[in-house]
Amino acid sequence: MDFHRAHQEFLAFHESVRRGERLRRLQMGHGHAERLFLEQVWWPAFQSFRNLHPEYEVLDFDDQPRYLDFAYLKEGTKLAIEIDGFGPHVRDLNRRQFIRHLRRQNHLVLDGWSVLRFSYDEVKEQPRRCQQVLQQFMGRQSWGDGDSVLNFRERAIVQLALGSRRPITPADICGYMGVSRNVAYKLLHSLVRQGWLVPAAGQQRIRSYRLAPQRFFV
């Protein structure tokens, strides 16, 4: 499924289960910046919108509703994602509004949320860096998940892939870990079998590997 169809289905589903102010907020709040984030950051990184909720309502520190740009909710993981534009509403905050803005984020953390914030400019101009931050967060949540328990070498390779701007190669593993090419291939093949990596280039002889998006949504 391509992004545009997946995005339409994503919004249609959430619109179908919301009513009143929650529906209005979704229709009004999910704008250009949020769509750009999904198209350039989230979808390329994970190829799925599972467990992601747009314009998600939470109660503020004074029990008033507020809306997160996105919430990722899965088995005890609560991740709040905000896309911040450097517009007049940010530049012109007075001291009281600024304090309230910080207090809101602190309250989320105290309530068990992890919080990741991305600027609109970074989403637009450096989406790969945003992808890496999200993948690193998801990777930390996924260690030892299900039947796949990584040993220290396999975990080091996944961490290398999380921080790389390109697919990793056996040569990368040799240089990074000081192992032979045969050992590098065995480790990479093990991670493919466990669903952490997928081939990025090559058919009969795989030349490079990338993270498997679906691994984060098992």
Short mmCIF file of C-alpha atoms in Angstrom, two decimals:
data_model
loop_
_atom_site.label_atom_id
_atom_site.label_comp_id
_atom_site.label_asym_id
_atom_site.label_seq_id
_atom_site.Cartn_x
_atom_site.Cartn_y
_atom_site.Cartn_z
CA MET A 1 0.00 0.00 0.00
CA ASP A 2 1.34 3.47 -0.85
CA PHE A 3 1.33 6.42 1.52
CA HIS A 4 -1.63 8.28 0.03
CA ARG A 5 -4.01 5.34 0.28
CA ALA A 6 -2.74 4.41 3.75
CA HIS A 7 -3.15 8.01 4.93
CA GLN A 8 -6.72 8.20 3.62
CA GLU A 9 -7.64 4.98 5.40
CA PHE A 10 -5.87 6.15 8.57
CA LEU A 11 -7.90 9.37 8.74
CA ALA A 12 -11.15 7.70 7.68
CA PHE A 13 -10.85 5.19 10.51
CA HIS A 14 -10.21 7.80 13.20
CA GLU A 15 -13.00 10.02 11.87
CA SER A 16 -15.40 7.07 12.03
CA VAL A 17 -14.78 6.47 15.74
CA ARG A 18 -14.87 10.09 16.93
CA ARG A 19 -17.73 12.41 17.75
CA GLY A 20 -18.23 16.01 18.78
CA GLU A 21 -15.18 18.08 19.72
CA ARG A 22 -12.80 15.18 19.19
CA LEU A 23 -13.96 14.82 15.58
CA ARG A 24 -13.86 18.57 14.98
CA ARG A 25 -10.36 18.79 16.40
CA LEU A 26 -9.16 15.98 14.12
CA GLN A 27 -10.67 17.61 11.04
CA MET A 28 -9.31 21.05 11.90
CA GLY A 29 -6.03 20.15 13.59
CA HIS A 30 -4.62 17.56 11.20
CA GLY A 31 -3.12 19.99 8.71
CA HIS A 32 -0.16 20.43 6.41
CA ALA A 33 2.57 20.02 9.03
CA GLU A 34 1.06 16.84 10.45
CA ARG A 35 0.55 15.30 7.04
CA LEU A 36 4.12 16.22 6.03
CA PHE A 37 5.41 14.50 9.17
CA LEU A 38 3.51 11.32 8.29
CA GLU A 39 4.61 11.37 4.65
CA GLN A 40 8.29 12.24 5.11
CA VAL A 41 9.07 10.79 8.53
CA TRP A 42 6.68 8.22 9.98
CA TRP A 43 5.67 6.32 6.83
CA PRO A 44 9.21 5.90 5.40
CA ALA A 45 10.43 4.76 8.82
CA PHE A 46 7.69 2.25 9.65
CA GLN A 47 5.38 1.66 6.66
CA SER A 48 2.41 1.43 9.04
CA PHE A 49 0.13 3.67 11.08
CA ARG A 50 -0.74 0.93 13.56
CA ASN A 51 -1.06 2.20 17.15
CA LEU A 52 -0.69 5.83 16.01
CA HIS A 53 -3.45 8.29 16.93
CA PRO A 54 -3.75 11.79 15.40
CA GLU A 55 -4.95 14.74 17.49
CA TYR A 56 -5.10 12.60 20.62
CA GLU A 57 -6.95 14.03 23.61
CA VAL A 58 -5.34 14.09 27.06
CA LEU A 59 -6.28 15.95 30.22
CA ASP A 60 -4.04 18.86 31.08
CA PHE A 61 -2.62 19.57 34.56
CA ASP A 62 -5.78 21.58 35.35
CA ASP A 63 -8.06 18.79 34.04
CA GLN A 64 -8.75 20.65 30.80
CA PRO A 65 -8.59 18.70 27.51
CA ARG A 66 -5.64 19.30 25.22
CA TYR A 67 -4.66 17.57 22.02
CA LEU A 68 -1.34 16.00 21.07
CA ASP A 69 -0.41 16.10 17.39
CA PHE A 70 0.13 12.33 17.57
CA ALA A 71 0.13 9.66 20.25
CA TYR A 72 1.73 6.24 19.79
CA LEU A 73 0.19 3.73 22.20
CA LYS A 74 1.30 0.13 22.49
CA GLU A 75 1.50 -2.25 25.45
CA GLY A 76 2.48 0.28 28.09
CA THR A 77 4.37 2.59 25.72
CA LYS A 78 2.93 6.10 25.60
CA LEU A 79 4.74 8.40 23.17
CA ALA A 80 3.57 11.97 22.56
CA ILE A 81 4.77 13.50 19.28
CA GLU A 82 4.52 17.22 18.62
CA ILE A 83 5.35 19.13 15.43
CA ASP A 84 6.36 22.69 16.28
CA GLY A 85 6.36 25.49 13.76
CA PHE A 86 8.37 28.63 14.50
CA GLY A 87 5.40 30.91 13.96
CA PRO A 88 3.91 33.92 15.73
CA HIS A 89 2.14 31.71 18.30
CA VAL A 90 5.57 30.51 19.47
CA ARG A 91 7.56 33.73 19.08
CA ASP A 92 4.96 35.85 20.83
CA LEU A 93 4.44 33.74 23.97
CA ASN A 94 4.40 35.86 27.11
CA ARG A 95 6.05 34.64 30.30
CA ARG A 96 2.87 33.15 31.73
CA GLN A 97 2.10 31.29 28.50
CA PHE A 98 5.68 30.03 28.32
CA ILE A 99 5.47 28.67 31.87
CA ARG A 100 2.17 26.99 31.04
CA HIS A 101 3.72 25.46 27.90
CA LEU A 102 6.56 23.90 29.93
CA ARG A 103 4.20 22.80 32.69
CA ARG A 104 2.10 20.90 30.16
CA GLN A 105 5.08 18.90 28.96
CA ASN A 106 6.23 18.18 32.53
CA HIS A 107 2.76 16.94 33.38
CA LEU A 108 2.83 14.54 30.43
CA VAL A 109 6.13 13.10 31.64
CA LEU A 110 4.82 12.74 35.19
CA ASP A 111 1.79 10.97 33.75
CA GLY A 112 4.01 8.32 32.16
CA TRP A 113 4.43 9.74 28.65
CA SER A 114 7.60 9.95 26.62
CA VAL A 115 7.70 13.16 24.57
CA LEU A 116 9.41 13.77 21.23
CA ARG A 117 9.22 17.18 19.57
CA PHE A 118 10.18 17.96 15.98
CA SER A 119 10.36 21.35 14.31
CA TYR A 120 8.48 21.83 11.06
CA ASP A 121 11.72 22.92 9.39
CA GLU A 122 13.50 19.70 10.38
CA VAL A 123 10.58 17.55 9.22
CA LYS A 124 10.65 19.33 5.87
CA GLU A 125 14.40 19.64 5.31
CA GLN A 126 15.97 16.78 7.33
CA PRO A 127 13.34 14.03 7.58
CA ARG A 128 15.93 11.26 7.86
CA ARG A 129 17.19 12.66 11.16
CA CYS A 130 13.63 12.64 12.49
CA GLN A 131 13.22 9.04 11.30
CA GLN A 132 16.37 8.02 13.16
CA VAL A 133 15.13 9.54 16.42
CA LEU A 134 11.85 7.65 16.15
CA GLN A 135 13.54 4.40 15.14
CA GLN A 136 15.95 4.66 18.04
CA PHE A 137 13.04 5.18 20.43
CA MET A 138 11.11 2.23 18.99
CA GLY A 139 14.24 0.08 19.01
CA ARG A 140 14.73 0.69 22.73
CA GLN A 141 11.13 -0.35 23.37
CA SER A 142 11.52 -3.53 21.31
CA TRP A 143 14.63 -5.16 22.87
CA GLY A 144 13.78 -8.73 23.79
CA ASP A 145 10.20 -8.38 22.57
CA GLY A 146 8.29 -11.58 21.91
CA ASP A 147 10.37 -14.58 20.86
CA SER A 148 13.26 -12.50 19.54
CA VAL A 149 15.94 -11.94 22.20
CA LEU A 150 19.11 -10.37 20.81
CA ASN A 151 22.61 -11.17 21.98
CA PHE A 152 25.07 -8.33 22.52
CA ARG A 153 26.51 -8.52 18.97
CA GLU A 154 23.10 -8.54 17.33
CA ARG A 155 21.97 -5.64 19.49
CA ALA A 156 25.07 -3.67 18.51
CA ILE A 157 24.27 -4.21 14.81
CA VAL A 158 20.68 -3.03 15.27
CA GLN A 159 21.97 0.06 17.07
CA LEU A 160 24.36 0.68 14.17
CA ALA A 161 21.47 0.39 11.71
CA LEU A 162 19.33 2.74 13.81
CA GLY A 163 22.01 5.41 13.64
CA SER A 164 22.95 4.97 9.99
CA ARG A 165 21.69 7.24 7.22
CA ARG A 166 22.05 4.43 4.67
CA PRO A 167 21.67 0.64 4.57
CA ILE A 168 24.46 -1.18 6.40
CA THR A 169 26.83 -3.63 4.70
CA PRO A 170 28.88 -6.64 5.86
CA ALA A 171 31.96 -4.43 5.53
CA ASP A 172 30.40 -1.99 8.00
CA ILE A 173 29.99 -4.82 10.50
CA CYS A 174 33.56 -6.00 10.00
CA GLY A 175 34.93 -2.52 10.65
CA TYR A 176 32.52 -1.73 13.50
CA MET A 177 32.91 -4.99 15.42
CA GLY A 178 36.31 -6.27 14.29
CA VAL A 179 34.92 -9.60 13.04
CA SER A 180 35.52 -11.59 9.86
CA ARG A 181 33.27 -11.28 6.84
CA ASN A 182 31.84 -14.76 7.48
CA VAL A 183 30.89 -13.83 11.05
CA ALA A 184 29.37 -10.57 9.80
CA TYR A 185 27.19 -12.47 7.32
CA LYS A 186 26.07 -14.93 10.01
CA LEU A 187 25.05 -12.11 12.32
CA LEU A 188 23.21 -10.26 9.58
CA HIS A 189 21.40 -13.41 8.44
CA SER A 190 20.37 -14.09 12.04
CA LEU A 191 18.85 -10.62 12.30
CA VAL A 192 17.00 -11.17 9.01
CA ARG A 193 15.56 -14.45 10.33
CA GLN A 194 14.44 -12.72 13.53
CA GLY A 195 12.77 -9.96 11.55
CA TRP A 196 15.00 -7.05 12.55
CA LEU A 197 16.64 -6.50 9.15
CA VAL A 198 15.60 -6.96 5.52
CA PRO A 199 17.78 -7.01 2.39
CA ALA A 200 18.22 -3.56 0.86
CA ALA A 201 20.29 -4.45 -2.20
CA GLY A 202 21.21 -7.67 -3.95
CA GLN A 203 19.34 -10.86 -4.77
CA GLN A 204 21.53 -13.96 -4.81
CA ARG A 205 24.21 -12.24 -2.76
CA ILE A 206 22.85 -9.53 -0.48
CA ARG A 207 25.04 -6.43 -0.47
CA SER A 208 23.30 -4.31 2.15
CA TYR A 209 20.59 -4.42 4.81
CA ARG A 210 18.11 -2.01 6.34
CA LEU A 211 15.80 -2.07 9.36
CA ALA A 212 12.55 -3.97 8.91
CA PRO A 213 9.75 -1.42 9.50
CA GLN A 214 7.25 -4.07 10.58
CA ARG A 215 9.57 -5.22 13.40
CA PHE A 216 8.48 -2.26 15.49
CA PHE A 217 4.81 -3.14 15.16
CA VAL A 218 4.80 -6.88 15.92
#
